[in-house]
């Protein structure tokens, strides 16, 4: 899903302004999140898988409670830095996404492993939580477009939604993996599922914002299923590469791609008057 397909709400914030002035104004301020390019989706999937295996690795290494505490502190620190930044900075933004991925995985796992909540309960519960975040966000701001995240309040709603999507995706991925699909079957299932919103949007059956957030949710169980399939032993339906090696390799891929974006600025929102293609 390219950037051009997620532009529908850029006029909603200033209904009295001419369309061309509205778009220019929003694009000038909406710089706390990256442009939606192919790099966005690739890194997003990588962060979901890395967060899945890193969470499991830390839980085994430190124990569930210390791991959750450490993950919560790291997430809080990453979000403080992100919210304090005055513009989108690739390494700051993606560090926050990685920590949301790690902590979101831990939150879903604690409910299931620590408190015994079945995935059939936690999945709809996280879906409800995400629905509440979206409802409040829209009620207050009248838009859910990521291209309008240019105030602290909107950014707070954005990160609340992101956290909810990661927790929901984790629970949904674990639900399918334990419901007979297995990890490889889940990869196929969510690989097909992520194509649905893009095709529905191109066919005019789904709005750009709804298509974006649907695909965003699906990236979580897709990436996590791929990482689990690679890391877990053959007895559990995986390739047996190990949690540590998979975490390190996916982290290296994330660092390489984020480094490329930091240098190329290929995902930075153009400012008014800049030359774009």
Tab-separated table of C-alpha atoms in Angstrom:
chain	number	residue	atom	x	y	z
A	1	UNK	CA	0.000	0.000	0.000
A	2	UNK	CA	1.747	3.136	-1.165
A	3	UNK	CA	1.624	6.648	0.226
A	4	UNK	CA	-0.850	7.822	-2.371
A	5	UNK	CA	-3.442	5.386	-1.059
A	6	UNK	CA	-3.535	6.887	2.442
A	7	UNK	CA	-4.357	10.506	1.678
A	8	UNK	CA	-8.090	10.611	2.177
A	9	UNK	CA	-8.254	12.408	5.538
A	10	UNK	CA	-5.849	15.220	4.810
A	11	UNK	CA	-8.681	17.651	4.212
A	12	UNK	CA	-10.779	16.774	7.242
A	13	UNK	CA	-8.852	18.888	9.731
A	14	UNK	CA	-9.492	22.202	7.966
A	15	UNK	CA	-12.809	21.984	6.096
A	16	UNK	CA	-12.841	25.743	5.398
A	17	UNK	CA	-9.475	25.716	3.639
A	18	UNK	CA	-9.081	25.140	-0.093
A	19	UNK	CA	-7.973	21.548	-0.785
A	20	UNK	CA	-4.512	22.479	-2.053
A	21	UNK	CA	-3.818	24.739	0.948
A	22	UNK	CA	-5.141	22.118	3.365
A	23	UNK	CA	-2.913	19.400	1.985
A	24	UNK	CA	0.153	21.634	2.056
A	25	UNK	CA	-0.524	22.711	5.630
A	26	UNK	CA	-1.042	19.161	6.906
A	27	UNK	CA	1.976	17.815	5.058
A	28	UNK	CA	4.094	20.557	6.596
A	29	UNK	CA	3.102	19.574	10.135
A	30	UNK	CA	2.439	15.812	9.907
A	31	UNK	CA	6.070	14.851	10.312
A	32	UNK	CA	6.054	12.670	13.434
A	33	UNK	CA	5.358	9.478	11.478
A	34	UNK	CA	7.019	8.229	8.279
A	35	UNK	CA	5.566	8.165	4.809
A	36	UNK	CA	3.932	4.830	3.989
A	37	UNK	CA	6.329	3.247	1.514
A	38	UNK	CA	7.432	-0.308	0.839
A	39	UNK	CA	10.227	0.273	3.380
A	40	UNK	CA	7.596	1.071	6.011
A	41	UNK	CA	5.883	-2.289	5.558
A	42	UNK	CA	9.115	-4.273	5.388
A	43	UNK	CA	10.491	-2.746	8.596
A	44	UNK	CA	7.098	-3.072	10.281
A	45	UNK	CA	7.025	-6.830	9.617
A	46	UNK	CA	10.624	-7.160	10.796
A	47	UNK	CA	9.902	-5.327	14.057
A	48	UNK	CA	6.934	-7.592	14.762
A	49	UNK	CA	8.994	-10.745	14.347
A	50	UNK	CA	11.947	-9.357	16.265
A	51	UNK	CA	9.628	-8.261	19.081
A	52	UNK	CA	8.117	-11.746	19.273
A	53	UNK	CA	11.393	-13.628	19.602
A	54	UNK	CA	13.093	-10.962	21.745
A	55	UNK	CA	10.204	-11.059	24.208
A	56	UNK	CA	10.370	-14.853	24.489
A	57	UNK	CA	14.161	-14.795	24.774
A	58	UNK	CA	14.145	-12.184	27.548
A	59	UNK	CA	11.404	-14.023	29.432
A	60	UNK	CA	13.502	-17.195	29.422
A	61	UNK	CA	16.715	-15.357	30.282
A	62	UNK	CA	15.424	-13.047	33.026
A	63	UNK	CA	12.097	-14.547	34.019
A	64	UNK	CA	8.656	-13.207	33.030
A	65	UNK	CA	8.296	-10.524	35.735
A	66	UNK	CA	11.747	-8.897	35.357
A	67	UNK	CA	11.392	-9.092	31.563
A	68	UNK	CA	8.030	-7.297	31.625
A	69	UNK	CA	9.390	-4.659	34.013
A	70	UNK	CA	12.440	-4.073	31.834
A	71	UNK	CA	10.300	-3.988	28.689
A	72	UNK	CA	7.912	-1.484	30.257
A	73	UNK	CA	10.733	0.837	31.304
A	74	UNK	CA	12.369	0.637	27.878
A	75	UNK	CA	9.036	1.348	26.174
A	76	UNK	CA	8.385	4.351	28.416
A	77	UNK	CA	11.842	5.750	27.702
A	78	UNK	CA	11.448	5.236	23.940
A	79	UNK	CA	8.054	6.953	23.899
A	80	UNK	CA	9.345	9.885	25.947
A	81	UNK	CA	12.097	10.440	23.389
A	82	UNK	CA	9.661	10.047	20.486
A	83	UNK	CA	7.082	12.433	21.952
A	84	UNK	CA	9.790	14.961	22.791
A	85	UNK	CA	11.126	15.070	19.246
A	86	UNK	CA	9.913	17.993	17.149
A	87	UNK	CA	9.899	16.058	13.895
A	88	UNK	CA	10.035	12.542	12.532
A	89	UNK	CA	13.454	10.946	13.057
A	90	UNK	CA	13.828	7.437	11.664
A	91	UNK	CA	15.875	5.856	14.454
A	92	UNK	CA	13.752	7.431	17.223
A	93	UNK	CA	10.461	6.375	15.648
A	94	UNK	CA	11.511	2.812	14.867
A	95	UNK	CA	13.105	2.342	18.285
A	96	UNK	CA	9.722	3.181	19.776
A	97	UNK	CA	8.027	0.716	17.396
A	98	UNK	CA	10.464	-2.034	18.386
A	99	UNK	CA	9.812	-1.445	22.079
A	100	UNK	CA	6.057	-1.413	21.490
A	101	UNK	CA	6.493	-4.744	19.710
A	102	UNK	CA	8.479	-6.269	22.562
A	103	UNK	CA	6.190	-4.975	25.301
A	104	UNK	CA	2.991	-5.686	23.340
A	105	UNK	CA	4.104	-9.294	23.002
A	106	UNK	CA	4.848	-9.464	26.707
A	107	UNK	CA	1.436	-8.015	27.598
A	108	UNK	CA	-0.383	-10.623	25.532
A	109	UNK	CA	1.820	-13.450	26.834
A	110	UNK	CA	1.395	-12.414	30.469
A	111	UNK	CA	-2.372	-12.628	30.112
A	112	UNK	CA	-2.155	-16.132	28.673
A	113	UNK	CA	0.809	-17.686	30.464
A	114	UNK	CA	0.741	-15.746	33.721
A	115	UNK	CA	-2.985	-15.277	34.252
A	116	UNK	CA	-4.317	-18.197	32.231
A	117	UNK	CA	-6.518	-16.095	29.951
A	118	UNK	CA	-7.191	-18.111	26.771
A	119	UNK	CA	-6.404	-16.579	23.384
A	120	UNK	CA	-10.064	-16.924	22.468
A	121	UNK	CA	-10.755	-14.343	25.190
A	122	UNK	CA	-7.698	-12.087	24.919
A	123	UNK	CA	-7.974	-11.693	21.134
A	124	UNK	CA	-11.483	-10.184	21.163
A	125	UNK	CA	-10.574	-8.212	24.308
A	126	UNK	CA	-7.631	-6.556	22.548
A	127	UNK	CA	-9.839	-6.004	19.492
A	128	UNK	CA	-12.338	-4.223	21.725
A	129	UNK	CA	-9.531	-2.148	23.274
A	130	UNK	CA	-8.348	-1.116	19.803
A	131	UNK	CA	-11.914	-0.244	18.834
A	132	UNK	CA	-12.242	1.970	21.908
A	133	UNK	CA	-8.974	3.764	21.093
A	134	UNK	CA	-10.149	4.388	17.526
A	135	UNK	CA	-13.573	5.548	18.697
A	136	UNK	CA	-12.093	8.035	21.177
A	137	UNK	CA	-9.511	9.211	18.650
A	138	UNK	CA	-12.153	9.848	16.004
A	139	UNK	CA	-14.603	11.422	18.451
A	140	UNK	CA	-11.983	13.950	19.549
A	141	UNK	CA	-10.070	14.551	16.303
A	142	UNK	CA	-12.555	13.521	13.569
A	143	UNK	CA	-9.842	11.603	11.725
A	144	UNK	CA	-7.745	8.471	12.100
A	145	UNK	CA	-5.330	9.310	9.304
A	146	UNK	CA	-1.653	8.946	10.118
A	147	UNK	CA	-1.016	11.951	7.895
A	148	UNK	CA	-2.718	14.206	10.429
A	149	UNK	CA	-0.578	13.255	13.452
A	150	UNK	CA	0.772	16.754	14.011
A	151	UNK	CA	-0.224	17.495	17.629
A	152	UNK	CA	0.772	15.901	20.923
A	153	UNK	CA	-2.781	14.706	21.529
A	154	UNK	CA	-3.036	13.052	18.151
A	155	UNK	CA	0.344	11.453	18.616
A	156	UNK	CA	-0.795	10.055	21.974
A	157	UNK	CA	-3.839	8.516	20.284
A	158	UNK	CA	-1.588	7.167	17.531
A	159	UNK	CA	0.745	5.374	19.941
A	160	UNK	CA	-2.157	4.022	21.985
A	161	UNK	CA	-3.549	2.533	18.778
A	162	UNK	CA	-0.149	1.132	17.805
A	163	UNK	CA	0.249	-0.569	21.193
A	164	UNK	CA	-3.242	-2.051	20.944
A	165	UNK	CA	-2.562	-3.384	17.429
A	166	UNK	CA	0.589	-5.147	18.599
A	167	UNK	CA	-1.160	-6.779	21.556
A	168	UNK	CA	-4.089	-7.789	19.326
A	169	UNK	CA	-1.814	-9.176	16.625
A	170	UNK	CA	0.191	-11.180	19.142
A	171	UNK	CA	-2.908	-12.791	20.611
A	172	UNK	CA	-4.406	-13.455	17.161
A	173	UNK	CA	-1.203	-15.044	15.882
A	174	UNK	CA	-0.903	-17.295	18.919
A	175	UNK	CA	-4.584	-18.175	18.586
A	176	UNK	CA	-4.193	-19.446	15.018
A	177	UNK	CA	-0.902	-21.186	15.790
A	178	UNK	CA	-2.491	-23.169	18.619
A	179	UNK	CA	-5.804	-23.744	16.852
A	180	UNK	CA	-4.465	-26.161	14.244
A	181	UNK	CA	-2.814	-23.889	11.691
A	182	UNK	CA	0.650	-24.145	13.192
A	183	UNK	CA	3.288	-21.480	12.607
A	184	UNK	CA	3.835	-22.109	8.903
A	185	UNK	CA	0.100	-22.333	8.330
A	186	UNK	CA	-0.312	-19.039	10.160
A	187	UNK	CA	2.310	-17.456	7.894
A	188	UNK	CA	0.261	-18.477	4.853
A	189	UNK	CA	-2.998	-17.401	6.457
A	190	UNK	CA	-1.819	-13.919	7.416
A	191	UNK	CA	0.172	-13.564	4.213
A	192	UNK	CA	-3.096	-13.913	2.318
A	193	UNK	CA	-4.976	-11.779	4.840
A	194	UNK	CA	-2.650	-8.806	4.457
A	195	UNK	CA	-3.425	-8.675	0.724
A	196	UNK	CA	-7.161	-8.324	1.362
A	197	UNK	CA	-7.282	-4.674	2.550
A	198	UNK	CA	-4.952	-3.539	-0.242
A	199	UNK	CA	-7.058	-5.253	-2.900
A	200	UNK	CA	-10.303	-4.039	-1.306
A	201	UNK	CA	-9.010	-0.481	-1.297
A	202	UNK	CA	-7.847	-0.662	-4.904
A	203	UNK	CA	-11.263	-2.017	-5.823
A	204	UNK	CA	-13.000	0.894	-4.115
A	205	UNK	CA	-14.580	-1.285	-1.416
A	206	UNK	CA	-12.516	-0.008	1.537
A	207	UNK	CA	-11.345	3.469	2.455
A	208	UNK	CA	-7.656	4.272	2.616
A	209	UNK	CA	-7.510	4.792	6.388
A	210	UNK	CA	-9.443	1.595	7.148
A	211	UNK	CA	-7.254	-0.324	4.691
A	212	UNK	CA	-4.091	1.016	6.299
A	213	UNK	CA	-5.053	0.127	9.860
A	214	UNK	CA	-6.344	-3.318	8.825
A	215	UNK	CA	-3.045	-4.107	7.118
A	216	UNK	CA	-1.179	-2.625	10.085
A	217	UNK	CA	-2.893	-5.043	12.468
A	218	UNK	CA	-2.203	-8.045	10.225
A	219	UNK	CA	1.520	-7.299	9.971
A	220	UNK	CA	1.859	-8.199	13.633
A	221	UNK	CA	0.716	-11.855	13.490
A	222	UNK	CA	2.385	-12.226	10.066
A	223	UNK	CA	5.823	-11.152	11.284
A	224	UNK	CA	5.480	-12.980	14.584
A	225	UNK	CA	4.424	-16.210	12.847
A	226	UNK	CA	7.410	-16.048	10.486
A	227	UNK	CA	9.834	-15.431	13.360
A	228	UNK	CA	8.321	-18.198	15.504
A	229	UNK	CA	8.459	-20.627	12.579
A	230	UNK	CA	12.145	-19.822	12.089
A	231	UNK	CA	13.110	-19.898	15.768
A	232	UNK	CA	11.141	-22.711	17.376
A	233	UNK	CA	12.244	-26.368	17.301
A	234	UNK	CA	10.978	-28.860	14.737
A	235	UNK	CA	8.960	-30.589	17.447
A	236	UNK	CA	6.800	-27.438	17.572
A	237	UNK	CA	6.623	-27.035	13.821
A	238	UNK	CA	9.575	-24.669	13.416
A	239	UNK	CA	12.982	-24.647	11.744
A	240	UNK	CA	14.851	-24.728	15.061
A	241	UNK	CA	17.158	-21.762	14.422
A	242	UNK	CA	16.765	-20.518	17.993
A	243	UNK	CA	15.316	-17.406	19.594
A	244	UNK	CA	18.663	-15.656	20.037
A	245	UNK	CA	19.939	-16.040	16.446
A	246	UNK	CA	16.594	-15.056	14.924
A	247	UNK	CA	16.359	-12.009	17.203
A	248	UNK	CA	19.888	-10.908	16.305
A	249	UNK	CA	19.467	-11.427	12.557
A	250	UNK	CA	16.161	-9.576	12.409
A	251	UNK	CA	17.630	-6.780	14.563
A	252	UNK	CA	20.525	-6.453	12.125
A	253	UNK	CA	18.088	-6.203	9.208
A	254	UNK	CA	16.095	-3.507	11.019
A	255	UNK	CA	19.240	-1.515	11.805
A	256	UNK	CA	20.387	-1.715	8.186
A	257	UNK	CA	17.054	-0.544	6.758
A	258	UNK	CA	16.524	2.210	9.337
A	259	UNK	CA	20.080	3.362	8.685
A	260	UNK	CA	19.288	3.544	4.980
A	261	UNK	CA	16.158	5.603	5.659
A	262	UNK	CA	18.034	7.932	8.015
A	263	UNK	CA	20.526	8.682	5.249
A	264	UNK	CA	18.245	8.669	2.210
A	265	UNK	CA	15.225	10.270	3.951
A	266	UNK	CA	13.075	8.248	1.573
A	267	UNK	CA	10.278	8.129	4.146
A	268	UNK	CA	10.233	11.799	5.164
A	269	UNK	CA	7.077	13.770	4.369
A	270	UNK	CA	7.872	16.409	1.734
A	271	UNK	CA	7.386	19.998	2.813
A	272	UNK	CA	5.357	22.504	0.780
A	273	UNK	CA	7.212	23.748	-2.263
A	274	UNK	CA	9.565	20.776	-2.384
A	275	UNK	CA	9.915	18.918	-5.646
A	276	UNK	CA	8.397	15.432	-5.567
A	277	UNK	CA	7.652	12.801	-8.152
